[in-house]
Amino acid sequence: MAKQPTGSKSKPSTRRRRSAATPSVPAAPERLSASVATPEPSRSGRSIRERHAAGIDSDQPQRLDQLEQPEAAPEVAQTPAPPAPAPEPEPMSLPAPTRPELFVVHVSPELATVAKVGGLADVVFGLSRELAIRGNHVEIVLPKYASMRYDQIYGLHEVHRDLWVPWYDGSIHCSVYFGFVHDRKCFFIEPHSGDDFFDRPAIYGYPDDVLRYAFFSRAAIEFLWQSGKHPDVIHCHDWQTALLPVYLYEFYQRLGMTHPRVCLTIHNFAHQGVVGGELLRATGLQHPERFHHHDRLGDPRYPGMLNLLKGGIVYSNFVTTVSPRYAFETKDQGQGFGLEGVLHAHQVKYGGVVNGIDYDVWNPEIDRHIPARYGLETIETKYDDKRALRQRLMLADNEKAIVAFIGRLDPQKGLELVRHAIFYTLERGAQFVLLGSSPDPAINADFWGLKRMLNDSPDCHLEIGFDEELAHLIYAGADMMLVPSRFEPCGLTQMIALRYGTIPVVRATGGLADTVFDKDHAARPLHERNGYVFNDYDLAGLESALGRAIACYRDYPGDFRALMHNAMRTDYSWNRPGQDYLNIYDYIRNG
Ligand SMILES: Nc1ncnc2c1ncn2[C@@H]1O[C@H](COP(=O)(O)OP(=O)(O)O[C@H]2O[C@H](CO)[C@@H](O)[C@H](O)[C@H]2O)[C@@H](O)[C@H]1O
């Protein structure tokens, strides 16, 4: 991936000052009301908590199709009787009422195609487009990383020269740039300080990551405040931006920023942003006893530490994760990495929405990165891509199936099972392709060792690195996509694979269980079955599903073809999740 240097970057000048323009941080009130989660009383006079107590089952994560609709304004009892109504005019055929346009700002550490580490980047890219297509005004606020794909940003220019962001006992000078990323309106914040928060070779992986993103979250909301933007909804993503609602309700609401509501989406509970008391000094969140409290940011596992993700859960108006199954697993099945209790305490505003896939990007009918385009009616053409993939990776051209893995090489992804799957696949007479990388040198070294060991095999290729274009060719050219995760909040690779008629072989966990249905065992009609699924995280489980998939490909090509059709027909576009998020936005705006 060609990473380009920032063009107009001014050198960091360690300029910290107390800014006259920056509103001073008000002293925190003595006590915060018990409903920290929705610190402002609802506009209808009832808190979200009360509204739920009135009707919604509070033992389960939120069913998003059951969100209560706002009530009509109550009638005023003493209103004098109105005069007799004038005769009704003839009914006219009026256009159906349209919902009002919302102003939504996503604040995110990642965005495809400019700053992508994993699936979060795809989600912000796809969801923001879906919301815009539905007539809403959508903007995205990001850090201005030195390592971004500047070739993917159109019309980048400076729009705000003097943003001073409170930090420690002074302020850091920032510039804000605007540019389009494939039509998405994006603001990029560039701090000028000796800390070089984003002027680094990689996006993550630094000892001060938590402070870097605590700063970014503060800069993002300061930018919205200073530029007079009053979005209806600020949509935050993961621990990196989870402090934003804390800042909103602790500082900015009292300065007059009363309009926005905050939705936080958690893409992975494994990463929470845990940090010591330094955070409070840096951010001006004074009163350690208040923020270390277990009702607010106090980490449930590490005494004395603060937890950004927890703060986001407590302070946001609504919290989603990326599949209903993962919502359940994190709250009730011990998969919340210590945050189970917090999720229980805030369960009335917690639910799961399965991610979508942007079919403008991931669609074999129009994909610019694959040599042969195909659809349901022209599925044969997929085999031209299979040949192209083999040529590119110097694999033997034969009748064998290709099993692929694409993903971050993270223990979450089931690396022992991936490793085993490579040898099992070769033993069962199929080919294996892997594309992945890890920020952990030990894991990378392990896979490099494996690559050297298998270097001479004509049936195996391991590509260690990040390569978006190659990923497209693998989705198109492979026959099966392996996702044997230990846990998986949603998983995009299986959903992308389905669109390309590449059959997912997955472990039944999180979003994988919500999106892939076993060909032989699913309690679903035959036409909805779209892959192979195993339950137990062990070698036998993996072999049972992968073995069946390879055998079906080899021995029952007609059945395998039918499965490919089912896969390609599955609709995991942003259409439905887009509506789910709009329902959530309406709910928190009116709650
Ligand atoms: N080496 C490489 N080269 C090229 N492309 C690569 C690549 N490695 C990964 N990718 C791409 O990155 C994306 C990864 O999607 P995942 O669902 O695996 O997300 P991830 O686990 O990072 O994120 C978290 O957030 C997402 C989004 O919510 C959840 O789906 C997921 O479960 C959760 O763990 C896919 O588009 C994939 O093609």
XYZ file of C-alpha atoms and ligand atoms in Angstrom:
629
model
C 0.000 0.000 0.000
C 1.498 3.257 -1.069
C 1.466 5.583 1.835
C 1.956 9.168 0.866
C 3.368 11.876 3.002
C 1.114 14.674 4.035
C 1.397 17.492 1.563
C 0.686 20.588 3.537
C 1.878 19.595 6.934
C 3.368 22.355 8.983
C 6.060 21.272 11.379
C 4.989 20.723 14.922
C 5.452 23.803 16.941
C 5.125 22.916 20.562
C 2.672 25.663 21.158
C 0.595 25.147 24.192
C -1.185 28.032 25.686
C -4.210 28.843 27.668
C -6.561 30.031 24.987
C -8.744 33.046 25.413
C -11.063 31.631 22.757
C -11.366 28.336 24.519
C -14.154 28.267 27.045
C -12.862 27.630 30.497
C -13.704 24.299 31.969
C -16.496 24.696 34.462
C -16.188 23.117 37.854
C -17.988 19.827 38.074
C -21.139 19.933 40.139
C -21.065 18.177 43.459
C -23.213 15.255 42.426
C -24.337 13.947 39.126
C -27.836 12.590 39.039
C -28.198 8.840 39.123
C -29.000 8.680 35.415
C -25.500 9.445 34.240
C -26.261 7.630 31.036
C -28.757 10.250 29.986
C -27.583 13.177 32.001
C -30.016 15.548 30.424
C -33.669 15.056 31.213
C -35.503 13.823 28.162
C -37.456 16.336 26.154
C -40.704 14.580 26.885
C -39.909 14.819 30.587
C -39.182 11.110 31.013
C -35.733 9.601 30.943
C -34.928 6.741 28.604
C -34.690 4.578 31.690
C -38.238 5.504 32.755
C -39.595 4.989 29.288
C -38.138 1.528 29.223
C -39.360 0.741 32.696
C -42.764 1.476 31.251
C -42.675 -1.346 28.792
C -39.570 -2.804 27.245
C -38.205 -6.091 28.461
C -35.114 -5.090 30.343
C -33.511 -8.513 30.645
C -32.449 -8.681 27.029
C -30.286 -6.412 24.938
C -32.495 -4.054 22.998
C -34.488 -5.473 20.097
C -34.071 -2.622 17.720
C -37.274 -3.265 15.860
C -39.079 -2.711 19.149
C -37.751 0.708 20.029
C -40.575 2.679 21.494
C -41.721 5.503 19.281
C -41.893 8.961 20.822
C -45.217 9.900 22.290
C -47.385 12.635 20.884
C -47.302 15.850 22.914
C -49.821 15.587 25.743
C -52.946 17.666 25.461
C -53.290 20.668 27.741
C -56.349 20.140 29.928
C -57.507 23.765 30.193
C -57.438 24.520 26.503
C -60.692 26.285 25.622
C -62.961 24.412 23.273
C -61.969 25.223 19.714
C -64.451 26.941 17.426
C -66.525 24.697 15.230
C -64.247 23.391 12.520
C -64.515 24.832 9.043
C -65.819 22.372 6.496
C -63.054 20.051 5.445
C -61.571 20.762 2.046
C -61.697 18.036 -0.526
C -59.032 15.486 0.258
C -55.943 16.035 -1.836
C -53.461 13.400 -2.684
C -50.410 14.514 -0.766
C -46.982 12.984 -1.066
C -46.183 10.577 1.759
C -44.595 12.458 4.649
C -40.842 12.227 4.572
C -38.783 12.021 7.725
C -36.819 15.163 8.509
C -33.226 15.317 7.448
C -30.836 14.574 10.286
C -27.413 16.046 10.747
C -25.166 13.159 11.778
C -21.478 13.435 12.550
C -19.402 10.275 12.774
C -16.293 10.688 14.875
C -13.997 7.821 14.023
C -10.359 6.767 14.215
C -10.627 4.918 10.879
C -12.272 5.293 7.497
C -11.920 3.142 4.405
C -10.192 3.822 2.069
C -7.888 6.375 3.637
C -7.140 5.053 7.108
C -8.067 1.399 7.425
C -6.762 -1.089 9.940
C -9.812 -3.341 10.115
C -13.550 -3.611 9.766
C -14.369 -0.415 11.663
C -13.066 1.538 8.675
C -15.476 -0.277 6.326
C -18.420 0.259 8.639
C -17.984 4.031 8.877
C -17.504 4.181 5.105
C -20.627 2.143 4.363
C -22.970 3.471 7.032
C -22.182 7.120 6.328
C -23.031 6.601 2.662
C -26.280 4.794 3.473
C -27.390 7.606 5.791
C -26.582 10.190 3.118
C -28.466 8.266 0.431
C -31.491 8.392 2.723
C -31.406 12.172 2.669
C -29.447 12.976 5.810
C -26.516 15.331 6.136
C -23.501 13.307 7.181
C -19.997 14.409 8.087
C -17.045 12.437 9.390
C -14.343 13.723 11.737
C -10.999 11.923 11.717
C -7.418 12.479 12.829
C -5.159 13.745 10.070
C -2.708 10.861 10.042
C 0.590 11.229 8.246
C 0.129 7.636 7.074
C -3.221 8.171 5.319
C -3.868 7.375 1.662
C -3.820 11.014 0.539
C -4.344 9.840 -3.038
C -7.883 8.856 -1.973
C -8.846 12.309 -0.656
C -10.320 14.791 -3.086
C -10.011 18.542 -2.640
C -8.198 18.540 0.674
C -7.853 22.069 2.027
C -7.531 23.841 5.328
C -10.814 25.164 6.722
C -10.030 26.018 10.315
C -6.645 27.409 11.121
C -6.877 28.143 14.787
C -8.495 25.418 16.776
C -7.115 25.463 20.303
C -7.851 22.270 22.173
C -7.570 22.222 25.973
C -4.912 19.763 27.084
C -3.205 19.587 30.465
C -2.933 23.105 31.807
C -2.909 24.773 28.397
C -4.132 24.139 24.881
C -2.765 22.533 21.738
C -3.001 24.366 18.463
C -4.707 22.380 15.693
C -5.657 22.924 12.070
C -8.697 21.331 10.496
C -8.822 20.214 6.872
C -11.798 19.298 4.727
C -11.826 16.816 1.871
C -14.009 14.233 0.153
C -13.327 10.514 0.493
C -15.404 8.907 -2.256
C -18.058 11.612 -1.797
C -18.042 11.445 1.991
C -17.551 14.843 3.645
C -14.584 14.523 5.952
C -12.845 16.814 8.422
C -9.304 15.928 9.422
C -7.822 17.324 12.624
C -4.113 17.993 12.700
C -2.551 18.904 16.044
C 0.685 20.881 16.076
C 2.579 19.822 19.128
C 5.760 18.075 20.073
C 3.680 14.988 20.881
C 3.191 14.343 17.148
C -0.009 12.491 17.958
C -0.845 11.480 14.398
C 2.369 12.285 12.578
C 3.614 8.728 12.907
C 4.168 5.817 10.524
C 1.250 3.705 11.799
C -2.245 4.368 13.073
C -2.000 2.355 16.314
C 0.638 0.610 18.339
C 2.165 3.354 20.495
C 2.517 3.472 24.288
C 0.519 6.717 24.427
C -2.363 5.482 22.246
C -4.963 6.105 24.942
C -3.868 9.695 25.428
C -3.635 10.249 21.656
C -7.286 9.338 21.222
C -8.411 11.070 24.395
C -6.951 14.148 22.744
C -8.585 13.425 19.399
C -12.005 13.039 21.025
C -11.568 16.364 22.788
C -10.389 18.009 19.587
C -13.378 16.623 17.671
C -15.975 18.008 20.045
C -14.087 21.284 20.454
C -14.134 21.577 16.663
C -17.895 21.001 16.522
C -18.381 23.574 19.266
C -16.044 26.210 17.850
C -17.422 25.883 14.342
C -21.016 26.220 15.524
C -22.065 22.769 14.360
C -24.980 21.312 16.276
C -25.511 17.827 14.915
C -28.626 15.918 15.873
C -26.498 12.869 16.488
C -22.806 12.352 17.111
C -21.963 8.751 16.313
C -18.785 7.536 18.016
C -16.878 4.332 17.372
C -14.935 2.161 19.811
C -12.814 3.194 22.791
C -10.854 5.664 20.684
C -13.797 8.070 20.608
C -15.650 6.899 23.716
C -14.591 9.935 25.747
C -16.540 12.271 23.505
C -19.885 11.801 25.300
C -18.061 12.254 28.603
C -16.739 15.606 27.398
C -20.157 16.517 25.997
C -22.028 15.942 29.212
C -19.295 17.101 31.571
C -18.246 20.266 29.741
C -20.005 21.237 26.563
C -23.615 20.751 27.478
C -23.265 23.363 30.177
C -21.684 25.712 27.671
C -24.827 25.478 25.572
C -24.258 22.390 23.422
C -27.560 20.865 24.426
C -28.773 19.552 21.104
C -26.653 16.556 20.084
C -27.327 13.040 21.272
C -24.593 10.410 21.206
C -24.684 6.892 19.815
C -21.610 4.765 20.524
C -20.907 1.669 18.457
C -18.570 -0.899 19.972
C -16.872 -2.971 17.305
C -14.815 -5.041 19.721
C -14.847 -5.318 23.512
C -11.295 -6.652 23.557
C -9.922 -3.130 23.294
C -11.154 -0.660 25.885
C -8.566 2.078 26.363
C -7.459 1.484 29.949
C -5.234 4.172 31.425
C -4.105 5.660 34.737
C -4.971 8.926 36.425
C -2.794 10.858 33.979
C -5.902 10.973 31.792
C -7.686 13.251 34.228
C -4.823 15.725 34.333
C -4.576 15.753 30.542
C -8.268 16.169 29.873
C -9.301 18.498 32.669
C -11.754 15.916 33.979
C -10.907 16.913 37.505
C -12.142 15.313 40.704
C -10.509 11.874 40.571
C -12.964 10.447 43.118
C -15.790 11.259 40.740
C -14.322 9.722 37.589
C -12.615 6.746 39.243
C -15.992 5.806 40.699
C -17.327 2.468 39.466
C -20.467 4.238 38.199
C -18.381 6.245 35.787
C -14.929 5.472 34.341
C -13.441 3.259 37.082
C -12.086 0.099 35.445
C -13.835 -3.004 36.785
C -10.757 -5.208 36.506
C -7.801 -3.002 37.315
C -8.263 -0.985 40.505
C -7.132 2.605 40.159
C -7.341 2.583 36.391
C -9.789 4.405 34.134
C -11.608 2.799 31.238
C -12.568 4.920 28.231
C -14.968 2.406 26.709
C -16.787 2.105 29.992
C -17.098 5.884 30.133
C -18.595 5.796 26.653
C -21.172 3.207 27.712
C -22.132 5.176 30.806
C -22.431 8.572 29.125
C -23.796 7.773 25.640
C -27.502 7.974 24.937
C -27.424 4.655 23.116
C -24.805 1.945 22.734
C -24.740 -0.613 19.978
C -22.497 -3.460 19.146
C -22.279 -5.069 15.760
C -24.577 -8.090 16.056
C -27.394 -9.181 18.370
C -25.559 -12.390 19.256
C -22.459 -10.460 20.328
C -24.672 -8.098 22.346
C -25.957 -11.137 24.208
C -22.516 -12.743 24.550
C -20.939 -9.572 25.927
C -23.673 -8.920 28.450
C -24.664 -12.415 29.503
C -22.040 -14.902 28.401
C -18.929 -13.473 29.978
C -17.510 -12.057 26.739
C -17.561 -8.415 27.748
C -13.923 -8.396 28.912
C -14.982 -7.176 32.353
C -17.754 -4.841 31.210
C -20.631 -7.318 31.693
C -21.839 -5.530 34.832
C -21.796 -2.129 33.142
C -23.788 -3.532 30.238
C -26.325 -4.942 32.663
C -26.612 -1.612 34.416
C -27.220 0.106 31.078
C -29.016 -2.657 29.214
C -32.038 -0.536 28.376
C -29.922 1.467 25.967
C -27.837 -1.420 24.598
C -28.489 -3.483 21.467
C -26.939 -5.205 18.460
C -27.125 -4.195 14.801
C -25.503 -6.495 12.232
C -23.172 -4.485 10.020
C -23.812 -4.074 6.345
C -21.531 -4.395 3.359
C -21.072 -1.578 0.880
C -22.088 -3.277 -2.365
C -20.662 -0.377 -4.371
C -17.263 -1.600 -3.229
C -17.764 -5.310 -2.616
C -19.673 -6.513 -5.635
C -18.275 -8.918 -8.256
C -20.483 -7.356 -10.940
C -18.681 -4.012 -10.823
C -15.455 -4.685 -8.899
C -12.605 -2.787 -10.575
C -9.964 -4.851 -8.806
C -10.846 -8.195 -10.377
C -10.107 -9.130 -13.964
C -13.404 -10.933 -14.644
C -16.715 -9.548 -13.393
C -19.643 -11.849 -12.704
C -23.065 -12.096 -11.098
C -25.609 -14.721 -10.219
C -26.387 -15.424 -13.865
C -22.738 -15.502 -14.939
C -21.245 -17.386 -12.049
C -19.031 -19.452 -14.384
C -16.902 -16.367 -14.897
C -15.791 -16.600 -11.276
C -13.416 -19.326 -12.424
C -11.523 -16.793 -14.563
C -10.803 -14.929 -11.352
C -9.750 -18.197 -9.749
C -7.225 -18.692 -12.541
C -6.049 -15.085 -12.174
C -5.569 -15.572 -8.450
C -3.530 -18.705 -9.054
C -1.378 -16.919 -11.594
C -0.799 -13.995 -9.271
C 0.191 -16.243 -6.345
C 1.934 -18.870 -8.494
C -0.341 -21.697 -7.448
C -0.881 -24.823 -9.527
C -3.824 -24.648 -11.909
C -5.821 -27.799 -11.190
C -9.307 -28.959 -10.180
C -8.786 -28.323 -6.478
C -10.865 -26.021 -4.296
C -9.217 -22.876 -2.913
C -9.783 -22.198 0.789
C -8.896 -18.629 1.857
C -8.372 -16.649 5.031
C -8.278 -12.832 5.100
C -7.910 -10.937 8.345
C -5.861 -9.354 11.048
C -3.559 -12.005 12.499
C -4.946 -11.520 15.970
C -5.635 -14.242 18.554
C -9.324 -13.254 18.227
C -9.325 -14.737 14.729
C -8.518 -18.259 15.928
C -4.916 -18.423 14.791
C -4.318 -21.989 16.052
C -7.242 -23.126 13.947
C -6.041 -21.123 10.948
C -2.660 -22.797 11.224
C -4.243 -26.229 11.519
C -6.599 -25.479 8.635
C -3.662 -24.850 6.301
C -2.292 -28.354 6.782
C -5.708 -29.993 6.928
C -6.722 -28.325 3.650
C -3.582 -29.498 1.873
C -4.071 -32.995 3.258
C -7.663 -33.044 1.978
C -6.512 -32.190 -1.542
C -7.366 -28.490 -1.685
C -5.355 -25.271 -1.890
C -4.928 -22.608 0.783
C -4.419 -18.836 0.476
C -3.867 -16.498 3.420
C -3.723 -12.706 3.486
C -3.077 -11.151 6.861
C -0.811 -9.141 9.060
C -0.306 -8.360 12.709
C 1.197 -5.480 14.641
C 2.638 -8.134 16.977
C 6.144 -9.083 15.756
C 5.949 -12.530 17.387
C 2.777 -13.437 15.474
C 4.184 -12.083 12.227
C 7.382 -14.071 12.754
C 5.345 -17.205 13.356
C 3.472 -16.810 10.073
C 6.656 -15.906 8.222
C 8.096 -19.198 9.516
C 5.049 -21.016 8.221
C 5.351 -19.260 4.894
C 8.978 -20.356 4.512
C 8.052 -23.905 5.460
C 5.358 -24.045 2.777
C 7.170 -21.976 0.203
C 7.656 -24.816 -2.239
C 4.086 -26.053 -2.093
C 2.238 -25.421 -5.369
C -1.014 -25.446 -3.409
C -0.386 -22.871 -0.738
C 0.409 -19.176 -0.555
C 0.666 -17.018 2.557
C 0.788 -13.274 1.951
C 1.886 -11.471 5.109
C 0.867 -7.838 4.802
C -2.072 -5.572 4.075
C -3.208 -5.454 0.450
C -6.704 -4.201 -0.336
C -6.517 -4.991 -4.056
C -5.333 -8.555 -3.465
C -8.159 -8.992 -0.954
C -10.690 -8.312 -3.743
C -9.073 -10.909 -5.991
C -9.089 -13.486 -3.200
C -12.779 -12.919 -2.404
C -13.515 -13.464 -6.104
C -11.079 -16.284 -6.844
C -11.437 -18.494 -3.769
C -14.117 -21.140 -3.305
C -14.336 -20.976 0.496
C -13.578 -18.350 3.119
C -12.485 -19.609 6.522
C -13.414 -17.584 9.640
C -12.680 -19.806 12.666
C -12.735 -17.000 15.248
C -12.539 -17.429 19.009
C -14.981 -14.546 19.161
C -16.269 -12.293 16.410
C -18.384 -9.209 17.082
C -19.778 -9.224 13.550
C -17.238 -10.231 10.939
C -17.213 -8.675 7.508
C -15.141 -11.231 5.638
C -17.880 -13.876 5.652
C -20.433 -11.329 4.442
C -18.168 -10.045 1.669
C -17.359 -13.637 0.695
C -21.071 -14.458 0.391
C -21.508 -11.683 -2.161
C -18.722 -13.208 -4.258
C -20.232 -16.707 -4.090
C -17.334 -17.808 -1.888
C -18.678 -20.143 0.744
C -17.959 -19.201 4.354
C -16.754 -21.839 6.799
C -17.165 -20.277 10.220
C -17.344 -20.899 13.912
C -20.760 -20.148 15.438
C -19.861 -17.113 17.497
C -21.053 -13.499 17.541
C -22.047 -12.102 14.172
C -20.847 -15.243 12.380
C -23.705 -17.125 14.034
C -26.128 -14.393 12.966
C -25.106 -14.392 9.305
C -23.991 -17.892 8.219
C -26.329 -20.880 8.246
C -25.046 -24.411 7.903
C -25.838 -26.278 4.707
C -26.542 -29.543 6.494
C -27.670 -28.624 9.985
C -29.226 -25.168 10.107
C -32.813 -24.853 11.310
C -33.541 -22.749 8.244
C -35.213 -23.363 4.882
C -32.796 -24.840 2.352
C -32.635 -21.682 0.246
C -31.384 -19.667 3.238
C -28.475 -21.977 4.039
C -25.294 -20.375 2.842
C -22.204 -21.967 4.385
C -20.644 -24.346 6.885
C -20.659 -23.793 10.623
C -18.983 -25.476 13.613
C -19.578 -24.831 17.290
C -16.614 -25.871 19.414
C -13.352 -24.024 19.285
C -11.198 -27.072 18.638
C -9.535 -28.993 15.825
C -12.336 -31.524 15.548
C -14.916 -28.766 15.150
C -12.892 -27.067 12.450
C -12.290 -30.330 10.592
C -15.966 -31.256 10.675
C -17.025 -28.088 8.874
C -14.044 -27.629 6.573
C -14.027 -31.329 5.684
C -17.703 -31.194 4.678
C -17.131 -28.080 2.583
C -14.187 -29.550 0.669
C -16.009 -32.862 0.166
C -19.102 -31.114 -1.160
C -17.038 -29.063 -3.614
C -15.275 -32.208 -4.883
C -18.068 -34.820 -4.776
C -21.324 -32.872 -5.196
C -20.605 -29.916 -7.471
C -24.326 -29.412 -8.112
C -24.993 -28.965 -4.385
C -22.009 -26.673 -4.058
C -23.280 -24.557 -6.947
C -26.704 -24.293 -5.282
C -24.990 -23.124 -2.124
C -23.121 -20.474 -4.119
C -26.423 -19.210 -5.464
C -27.869 -18.993 -1.958
C -24.778 -17.138 -0.826
C -24.928 -14.576 -3.595
C -28.619 -13.979 -2.998
C -28.122 -13.199 0.699
C -28.701 -9.489 1.262
C -26.253 -7.980 3.712
C -26.376 -4.494 2.248
C -26.596 -1.418 4.486
C -30.280 -1.089 3.727
C -31.587 -2.740 6.866
C -28.885 -1.673 9.335
C -29.164 1.854 7.930
C -32.828 1.887 8.921
C -31.990 0.368 12.321
C -29.556 3.196 13.043
C -32.094 5.805 11.942
C -34.575 4.260 14.371
C -31.993 4.535 17.117
C -31.269 8.145 16.227
C -34.991 8.978 16.315
C -35.330 7.193 19.613
C -32.543 9.065 21.373
C -33.550 12.400 19.898
C -37.052 12.023 21.170
C -36.330 10.099 24.335
N -4.233 -8.119 5.412
C -5.316 -7.566 4.878
N -5.278 -7.052 3.634
C -6.392 -6.493 3.091
N -7.577 -6.398 3.705
C -7.648 -6.892 4.940
C -6.555 -7.509 5.597
N -6.945 -7.898 6.823
C -8.229 -7.554 6.950
N -8.657 -6.961 5.818
C -9.989 -6.411 5.557
O -10.392 -5.702 6.751
C -11.753 -6.002 7.034
C -11.784 -6.827 8.298
O -13.083 -7.062 8.716
P -13.355 -7.832 10.113
O -14.808 -7.999 10.227
O -12.454 -9.002 10.189
O -12.902 -6.682 11.113
P -12.018 -6.552 12.420
O -11.870 -7.814 13.155
O -10.815 -5.828 12.006
O -12.955 -5.480 13.201
C -13.934 -5.433 14.210
O -14.959 -4.565 13.681
C -15.678 -5.119 12.600
C -16.635 -4.053 12.125
O -17.622 -3.804 13.069
C -16.383 -6.389 13.006
O -16.994 -6.957 11.855
C -15.393 -7.385 13.585
O -16.079 -8.521 14.058
C -14.584 -6.731 14.689
O -13.598 -7.629 15.179
C -12.306 -6.706 5.820
O -12.722 -5.742 4.891
C -11.055 -7.438 5.270
O -11.174 -7.715 3.902
